[in-house]
Short mmCIF file of C-alpha atoms in Angstrom, two decimals:
data_model
loop_
_atom_site.label_atom_id
_atom_site.label_comp_id
_atom_site.label_asym_id
_atom_site.label_seq_id
_atom_site.Cartn_x
_atom_site.Cartn_y
_atom_site.Cartn_z
CA MET M 7 -0.35 -13.71 17.17
CA ALA M 8 -0.49 -12.09 20.62
CA GLY M 9 3.23 -11.31 20.44
CA LEU M 10 2.66 -9.57 17.11
CA VAL M 11 -0.47 -7.64 18.08
CA ALA M 12 0.84 -6.25 21.37
CA PRO M 13 3.69 -4.09 20.00
CA LEU M 14 1.57 -3.10 17.02
CA GLY M 15 -1.17 -1.99 19.37
CA LEU M 16 1.22 0.12 21.44
CA LEU M 17 2.68 1.83 18.37
CA ALA M 18 -0.70 2.34 16.74
CA GLY M 19 -2.13 3.73 19.95
CA GLN M 20 0.72 6.24 20.20
CA TRP M 21 0.19 7.47 16.65
CA ILE M 22 -3.59 7.48 16.88
CA ALA M 23 -3.28 9.68 19.97
CA ASN M 24 -0.96 12.02 18.07
CA ALA M 25 -2.88 12.13 14.78
CA SER M 26 -3.58 15.86 15.29
CA ALA M 27 0.17 16.50 15.54
CA LEU M 28 0.68 14.55 12.33
CA GLN M 29 -1.96 16.68 10.61
CA ALA M 30 -0.41 19.90 11.90
CA THR M 31 3.05 18.88 10.74
CA PHE M 32 1.99 18.33 7.13
CA THR M 33 -0.20 21.42 6.94
CA ALA M 34 2.48 23.84 8.14
CA GLU M 35 3.11 26.77 5.84
CA GLY M 36 6.38 27.75 4.21
CA PRO M 37 9.06 26.16 2.06
CA GLY M 38 10.06 22.71 3.19
CA MET M 39 7.12 22.47 5.59
CA SER M 40 8.99 23.67 8.68
CA GLY M 41 7.48 21.02 10.94
CA LEU M 42 8.69 18.19 8.70
CA ALA M 43 12.01 19.76 7.79
CA ALA M 44 12.88 20.23 11.45
CA GLY M 45 13.81 16.55 11.53
CA SER M 46 11.61 15.20 14.32
CA TRP M 47 12.55 11.59 13.60
CA ILE M 48 13.21 8.63 15.85
CA ALA M 49 16.27 7.90 13.70
CA ASP M 50 17.61 9.27 10.43
CA VAL M 51 20.59 8.80 8.13
CA LYS M 52 21.60 11.34 5.48
CA ALA M 53 24.65 11.16 3.24
CA THR M 54 25.64 12.65 -0.09
CA TRP M 55 25.08 10.22 -2.94
CA ILE M 56 25.09 11.95 -6.37
CA ASP M 57 25.87 15.49 -5.38
CA SER M 58 25.92 16.86 -8.95
CA LEU M 59 22.25 15.92 -9.38
CA GLY M 60 21.13 16.84 -5.86
CA ILE M 61 20.53 13.19 -4.90
CA SER M 62 21.22 12.09 -1.34
CA PHE M 63 20.90 8.87 0.65
CA PHE M 64 18.24 10.08 3.08
CA LEU M 65 16.45 7.57 5.30
CA ALA M 66 14.33 8.51 8.32
CA ALA M 67 11.90 6.73 10.64
CA ASP M 68 9.09 7.97 12.87
CA GLY M 69 6.37 6.16 14.81
CA LEU M 70 4.13 5.57 11.78
CA THR M 71 7.10 4.22 9.80
CA LEU M 72 7.86 1.78 12.61
CA ILE M 73 4.31 0.44 12.45
CA MET M 74 4.60 -0.16 8.71
CA LEU M 75 8.07 -1.71 9.05
CA LEU M 76 6.90 -4.07 11.77
CA LEU M 77 3.93 -5.09 9.60
CA THR M 78 6.20 -5.64 6.62
CA PHE M 79 8.71 -7.78 8.49
CA ALA M 80 6.03 -9.77 10.34
CA LEU M 81 4.05 -10.55 7.17
CA GLY M 82 7.30 -11.29 5.32
CA LEU M 83 8.12 -13.90 7.95
CA LEU M 84 4.61 -15.35 7.68
CA ALA M 85 5.01 -15.45 3.88
CA VAL M 86 8.10 -17.62 4.28
CA LEU M 87 6.43 -19.91 6.82
CA CYS M 88 3.23 -20.41 4.81
CA SER M 89 5.33 -21.34 1.74
CA TRP M 90 7.58 -23.77 3.61
CA ARG M 91 5.95 -26.87 2.12
CA GLY M 92 4.00 -25.43 -0.79
CA ILE M 93 7.06 -24.29 -2.77
CA THR M 94 9.08 -27.25 -4.07
CA GLU M 95 10.80 -25.81 -7.17
CA HIS M 96 13.62 -23.24 -7.12
CA VAL M 97 13.15 -22.81 -3.38
CA GLY M 98 16.25 -20.66 -2.89
CA ALA M 99 15.26 -18.26 -5.67
CA PHE M 100 11.72 -18.02 -4.25
CA HIS M 101 12.91 -16.96 -0.79
CA PHE M 102 15.43 -14.57 -2.35
CA MET M 103 12.51 -12.87 -4.15
CA ILE M 104 10.59 -12.62 -0.87
CA LEU M 105 13.56 -10.98 0.86
CA TRP M 106 14.03 -8.65 -2.12
CA THR M 107 10.39 -7.59 -1.88
CA VAL M 108 10.62 -6.95 1.88
CA ALA M 109 13.80 -4.93 1.41
CA GLY M 110 12.12 -2.82 -1.27
CA LEU M 111 9.12 -2.17 0.95
CA ALA M 112 11.36 -1.14 3.86
CA GLY M 113 13.19 1.27 1.57
CA VAL M 114 9.95 2.85 0.42
CA PHE M 115 8.86 3.50 4.00
CA LEU M 116 12.19 5.01 5.03
CA SER M 117 13.17 7.09 1.97
CA LEU M 118 12.92 10.85 2.13
CA ASP M 119 14.88 11.50 -1.06
CA LEU M 120 12.46 11.24 -3.98
CA PHE M 121 15.02 9.60 -6.28
CA LEU M 122 15.76 6.98 -3.64
CA PHE M 123 12.04 6.60 -2.99
CA TYR M 124 11.35 5.99 -6.69
CA PHE M 125 14.22 3.49 -6.85
CA PHE M 126 12.75 1.40 -4.02
CA PHE M 127 9.19 1.96 -5.28
CA GLU M 128 10.05 0.33 -8.62
CA MET M 129 12.61 -2.15 -7.29
CA MET M 130 10.04 -4.13 -5.32
CA LEU M 131 7.95 -4.69 -8.48
CA ILE M 132 10.64 -6.86 -10.09
CA PRO M 133 10.53 -9.74 -7.56
CA MET M 134 6.71 -9.48 -7.43
CA TYR M 135 6.59 -10.06 -11.19
CA PHE M 136 8.76 -13.17 -10.97
CA LEU M 137 6.93 -14.51 -7.91
CA ILE M 138 3.66 -14.41 -9.87
CA ALA M 139 5.04 -15.52 -13.26
CA VAL M 140 7.21 -18.41 -12.03
CA TRP M 141 5.45 -19.76 -8.92
CA GLY M 142 1.86 -18.74 -9.67
CA HIS M 143 -1.13 -20.79 -10.79
CA GLU M 144 -2.87 -21.46 -14.10
CA LYS M 145 -3.05 -17.91 -15.52
CA ARG M 146 0.12 -16.68 -13.87
CA VAL M 147 1.77 -15.23 -16.99
CA TYR M 148 -1.32 -13.17 -17.87
CA ALA M 149 -1.62 -11.90 -14.29
CA ALA M 150 2.10 -11.06 -14.07
CA ILE M 151 2.15 -9.13 -17.36
CA LYS M 152 -1.02 -7.22 -16.40
CA PHE M 153 0.49 -6.36 -13.03
CA PHE M 154 3.75 -5.22 -14.65
CA ILE M 155 2.06 -3.01 -17.27
CA PHE M 156 -0.22 -1.26 -14.78
CA THR M 157 2.50 -0.57 -12.24
CA GLN M 158 5.23 0.42 -14.70
CA VAL M 159 3.10 2.88 -16.66
CA SER M 160 1.91 4.58 -13.48
CA GLY M 161 5.45 4.58 -12.11
CA LEU M 162 6.72 6.38 -15.21
CA LEU M 163 4.09 9.09 -14.68
CA MET M 164 5.38 9.58 -11.15
CA LEU M 165 8.97 9.76 -12.40
CA VAL M 166 8.03 12.54 -14.83
CA ALA M 167 6.28 14.41 -11.99
CA ILE M 168 9.30 14.03 -9.69
CA VAL M 169 11.75 15.33 -12.29
CA ALA M 170 9.43 18.23 -13.19
CA LEU M 171 9.07 19.13 -9.52
CA VAL M 172 12.86 19.15 -9.07
CA PHE M 173 13.31 21.48 -12.06
CA ILE M 174 10.54 23.82 -10.88
CA HIS M 175 12.09 23.96 -7.40
CA GLY M 176 15.52 24.61 -8.94
CA ARG M 177 14.18 27.42 -11.10
CA GLU M 178 12.52 29.07 -8.09
CA THR M 179 15.33 28.65 -5.56
CA GLY M 180 18.47 27.96 -7.60
CA VAL M 181 18.92 24.63 -5.76
CA TYR M 182 18.27 21.36 -7.57
CA THR M 183 17.52 18.65 -5.04
CA PHE M 184 15.42 15.52 -4.62
CA ASP M 185 15.09 16.07 -0.84
CA PHE M 186 11.39 15.65 -0.05
CA THR M 187 11.52 17.99 2.94
CA GLN M 188 12.72 20.82 0.68
CA LEU M 189 10.50 20.03 -2.31
CA LEU M 190 7.31 19.84 -0.24
CA GLY M 191 6.84 23.61 -0.03
CA THR M 192 7.75 24.48 -3.62
CA GLN M 193 5.79 27.48 -4.92
CA MET M 194 4.09 27.09 -8.30
CA ALA M 195 0.97 27.99 -10.23
CA ALA M 196 -2.25 26.14 -9.42
CA SER M 197 -2.45 24.56 -12.88
CA THR M 198 1.14 23.30 -12.62
CA ALA M 199 0.52 21.90 -9.14
CA PHE M 200 -2.57 20.09 -10.41
CA ILE M 201 -0.74 18.48 -13.35
CA LEU M 202 2.20 17.35 -11.20
CA MET M 203 -0.15 16.06 -8.54
CA LEU M 204 -1.88 13.88 -11.14
CA GLY M 205 1.42 12.12 -11.78
CA PHE M 206 1.82 11.22 -8.12
CA PHE M 207 -1.86 10.46 -7.66
CA PHE M 208 -2.13 7.98 -10.53
CA ALA M 209 1.00 6.11 -9.40
CA PHE M 210 -0.36 5.73 -5.89
CA ALA M 211 -3.92 5.05 -7.10
CA VAL M 212 -2.71 2.11 -9.19
CA LYS M 213 -0.59 0.70 -6.41
CA LEU M 214 -3.28 1.17 -3.75
CA PRO M 215 -5.28 0.25 -5.97
CA ALA M 216 -8.13 2.73 -6.42
CA TRP M 217 -11.23 2.24 -8.57
CA PRO M 218 -11.24 2.07 -11.59
CA LEU M 219 -7.48 1.30 -11.72
CA HIS M 220 -7.81 -1.80 -9.57
CA THR M 221 -8.40 -4.50 -12.20
CA TRP M 222 -4.88 -5.92 -12.02
CA LEU M 223 -5.09 -6.79 -8.31
CA PRO M 224 -7.76 -9.55 -8.27
CA ASP M 225 -5.94 -11.38 -11.08
CA ALA M 226 -2.54 -10.95 -9.44
CA HIS M 227 -3.72 -12.12 -6.02
CA THR M 228 -5.67 -15.06 -7.43
CA GLU M 229 -2.85 -16.42 -9.57
CA ALA M 230 0.03 -15.60 -7.21
CA PRO M 231 1.44 -18.01 -4.61
CA THR M 232 0.15 -17.45 -1.08
CA ALA M 233 3.24 -15.46 -0.06
CA VAL M 234 2.47 -12.58 -2.47
CA PRO M 235 -1.02 -11.59 -1.22
CA CYS M 236 0.22 -12.21 2.31
CA CYS M 237 2.95 -9.57 1.88
CA TRP M 238 0.82 -7.13 -0.12
CA PRO M 239 -1.29 -5.83 2.84
CA ALA M 240 1.88 -4.22 4.19
CA CYS M 241 2.72 -2.65 0.85
CA SER M 242 3.85 0.95 0.75
CA SER M 243 1.13 1.85 -1.70
CA ARG M 244 -1.35 1.92 1.13
CA SER M 245 0.57 4.01 3.59
CA ALA M 246 3.63 6.24 3.31
CA PRO M 247 3.40 7.18 -0.40
CA THR M 248 -0.32 7.92 -0.16
CA ALA M 249 0.25 9.99 2.96
CA CYS M 250 3.05 11.93 1.25
CA SER M 251 0.78 12.51 -1.74
CA ALA M 252 -2.00 13.77 0.46
CA SER M 253 0.37 15.99 2.45
CA TRP M 254 1.34 17.81 -0.72
CA CYS M 255 -2.38 18.12 -1.55
CA ARG M 256 -2.87 19.79 1.81
CA SER M 257 -0.04 22.24 1.16
CA SER M 258 -1.70 23.41 -2.06
CA ARG M 259 -5.34 22.96 -1.14
CA ARG M 260 -6.21 26.52 -2.10
CA ARG M 261 -4.63 26.06 -5.54
CA THR M 262 -6.19 22.76 -6.65
CA ARG M 263 -9.41 20.84 -6.03
CA LEU M 264 -7.75 17.44 -6.36
CA PRO M 265 -8.05 16.64 -2.61
CA HIS M 266 -11.84 16.87 -2.98
CA HIS M 267 -12.05 14.80 -6.19
CA GLY M 268 -9.32 12.39 -5.08
CA ALA M 269 -11.71 10.80 -2.58
CA ASP M 270 -14.22 9.92 -5.32
CA PRO M 271 -12.49 6.61 -6.24
CA GLY M 272 -12.63 5.68 -2.58
CA ARG M 273 -16.36 6.30 -2.47
CA GLY M 274 -16.89 4.26 -5.63
CA ARG M 275 -14.72 1.34 -4.62
CA HIS M 276 -16.14 0.61 -1.17
CA HIS M 277 -19.66 0.51 -2.62
CA LEU M 278 -18.99 -1.40 -5.87
CA ARG M 279 -16.25 -3.87 -4.85
CA PRO M 280 -18.40 -5.71 -2.23
CA ILE M 281 -20.98 -6.32 -4.98
CA MET M 282 -18.23 -7.87 -7.11
CA ALA M 283 -17.09 -10.00 -4.16
CA TYR M 284 -20.60 -11.45 -3.77
CA GLY M 285 -20.44 -12.92 -7.26
CA GLN M 286 -17.16 -14.80 -6.79
CA LYS M 287 -16.94 -18.59 -6.48
CA ASP M 288 -13.16 -18.58 -6.21
CA MET M 289 -12.41 -18.05 -2.51
CA LYS M 290 -9.04 -16.38 -3.15
CA ARG M 291 -10.59 -13.96 -5.63
CA LEU M 292 -13.34 -13.16 -3.12
CA VAL M 293 -10.76 -12.20 -0.48
CA ALA M 294 -8.93 -10.12 -3.11
CA TYR M 295 -12.06 -8.12 -3.93
CA THR M 296 -12.78 -7.48 -0.26
CA SER M 297 -9.22 -6.28 0.15
CA VAL M 298 -9.71 -3.80 -2.72
CA SER M 299 -12.93 -2.58 -1.09
CA HIS M 300 -11.35 -1.97 2.30
CA MET M 301 -8.64 0.25 0.90
CA GLY M 302 -11.37 2.65 -0.18
CA PHE M 303 -11.68 3.67 3.46
CA VAL M 304 -7.96 4.46 3.58
CA LEU M 305 -8.29 6.67 0.51
CA LEU M 306 -11.30 8.46 2.02
CA GLY M 307 -9.52 9.06 5.30
CA VAL M 308 -6.30 10.30 3.70
CA PHE M 309 -8.09 12.87 1.56
CA ALA M 310 -10.34 13.97 4.45
CA TRP M 311 -7.08 14.81 6.31
CA ASN M 312 -8.30 15.62 9.79
CA THR M 313 -7.65 14.09 13.19
CA LEU M 314 -10.50 11.55 13.24
CA ALA M 315 -9.87 10.48 9.65
CA LEU M 316 -6.14 9.96 10.30
CA GLN M 317 -6.95 7.89 13.35
CA GLY M 318 -9.11 5.65 11.16
CA VAL M 319 -6.43 5.40 8.46
CA ILE M 320 -3.68 4.33 10.88
CA LEU M 321 -5.92 1.76 12.55
CA GLN M 322 -7.19 0.47 9.20
CA LEU M 323 -3.65 -0.08 7.93
CA VAL M 324 -2.81 -2.25 10.92
CA CYS M 325 -6.08 -4.20 11.20
CA HIS M 326 -6.53 -4.78 7.50
CA ALA M 327 -2.97 -6.08 7.11
CA LEU M 328 -3.52 -8.63 9.88
CA SER M 329 -7.02 -9.79 8.92
CA THR M 330 -6.50 -9.93 5.14
CA GLY M 331 -3.07 -11.54 5.46
CA ALA M 332 -4.56 -14.21 7.71
CA LEU M 333 -7.41 -14.91 5.27
CA PHE M 334 -5.01 -15.30 2.33
CA ILE M 335 -2.86 -17.69 4.35
CA MET M 336 -5.88 -19.82 5.25
CA VAL M 337 -7.13 -19.89 1.66
CA GLY M 338 -3.66 -20.90 0.48
CA GLY M 339 -3.50 -23.64 3.10
CA LEU M 340 -6.90 -24.97 1.99
CA GLN M 341 -5.83 -24.97 -1.65
CA ASP M 342 -2.67 -26.94 -0.83
CA ARG M 343 -4.73 -29.60 0.93
CA ILE M 344 -7.88 -29.96 -1.18
CA HIS M 345 -6.42 -28.64 -4.47
CA THR M 346 -9.28 -26.27 -5.26
CA ARG M 347 -10.46 -22.76 -4.48
CA ASP M 348 -14.01 -23.34 -5.70
CA MET M 349 -16.36 -22.67 -2.80
CA ASP M 350 -19.03 -24.94 -4.33
CA ARG M 351 -16.74 -27.88 -3.60
CA MET M 352 -15.79 -26.90 -0.03
CA GLY M 353 -18.93 -28.00 1.83
CA GLY M 354 -18.48 -29.79 5.16
CA LEU M 355 -15.13 -28.31 6.12
CA TRP M 356 -16.36 -27.21 9.55
CA GLN M 357 -16.92 -30.82 10.62
CA VAL M 358 -13.44 -32.00 9.60
CA ALA M 359 -11.52 -28.81 10.53
CA PRO M 360 -13.43 -27.02 13.30
CA ARG M 361 -10.48 -25.02 14.61
CA MET M 362 -9.70 -23.73 11.13
CA GLY M 363 -13.36 -22.88 10.71
CA GLY M 364 -13.45 -20.92 13.95
CA THR M 365 -10.24 -19.05 13.12
CA ALA M 366 -11.50 -18.27 9.61
CA MET M 367 -14.80 -17.01 11.06
CA PHE M 368 -12.95 -14.65 13.41
CA PHE M 369 -10.83 -13.09 10.67
CA ALA M 370 -13.78 -12.98 8.28
CA MET M 371 -15.83 -11.08 10.85
CA ALA M 372 -12.87 -8.77 11.45
CA SER M 373 -12.67 -8.13 7.70
CA LEU M 374 -16.43 -7.61 7.61
CA GLY M 375 -16.11 -4.87 10.25
CA LEU M 376 -17.91 -6.52 13.17
CA PRO M 377 -18.47 -4.01 16.02
CA GLY M 378 -15.91 -4.56 18.74
CA LEU M 379 -13.08 -5.31 16.33
CA GLY M 380 -10.51 -2.87 14.96
CA ASN M 381 -11.71 -2.86 11.36
CA PHE M 382 -15.11 -1.54 12.44
CA VAL M 383 -13.58 1.37 14.36
CA ALA M 384 -11.22 2.17 11.47
CA SER M 385 -13.81 2.13 8.69
CA SER M 386 -16.34 4.05 10.80
CA SER M 387 -13.82 6.79 11.60
CA SER M 388 -12.82 7.21 7.95
CA SER M 389 -16.27 7.06 6.36
CA SER M 390 -18.17 9.08 8.99
CA VAL M 391 -15.86 12.05 8.50
CA CYS M 392 -16.34 12.04 4.73
CA GLY M 393 -20.05 11.66 5.11
CA ARG M 394 -20.46 14.89 7.02
#
């Protein structure tokens, strides 16, 4: 754990210190957002793919992307390790699905061509569906179908918005392209910007998920094998896509009020979801509801879009991924050993497993937001800004 936290801390510290530069980059004026289009990347690869349609193979990485990639790969490795003994059927196919999911997540973080981004965004849903439907628990088919319907419908809305944006940009400039750095500054009417933004917003709100579009996540996490909720905290829906969505909101803030109303689901979720968590007897479902609640702070911070809020968002992404992933792994380990997730039947575990109890208490307090731990700093930074 120390080997994982140290490099994450260094990267997060660098980006937290430069959150004002991140804000300035995305709020620059002019077509293509000159700060972003300048190409200030750690590494980037761009090659022509489908030139007739303006589609390119454009991948780029910066400091924030490296944090998300490191989280994805680390939690992907933990997903394999925590399933080492629990998965006994179709083991090769199971690990292939895990690798497929991790590859899709990495592609989402790195893509700067919107066609390529959408390809990876949808590609990672396929293995997730099979992981839940084949290796899940009692209601796995119901949970998998619900997950698929929610994510596919929202993804189609985003596809319509992407294609419409490309055509609007082509009509204005004569160049049809899916390059995000060129599309970001497209000029359009306020009503058009609002409608297109809804397509992106609903896709990201479902994947985040944001209240009231969150109902698929508790079922999916509860019925899925431990590897799925372990990987999900590093999912792109909580980082790069949401940040890209918000950056476009910033570029058209004077033309649409969506950035103001977009934070409303975040306010609703981090007040209502803890109440739902209190009523759960299934320990895995309880952790799932707390995970939904915590992402409300990310949504609040993203739509606040200032230095302190961005600091909270970056720190929340790192801390929540570690604490929630650890809690899901521990719940999965308990279920494998005592064959139940019912908390009414788990009395006396501290006496027989004191080290597990102490570890669980630490991560539970981190998830709670105990002062002195990263989650407290992250949630306080995000919510205090929106409260002013």
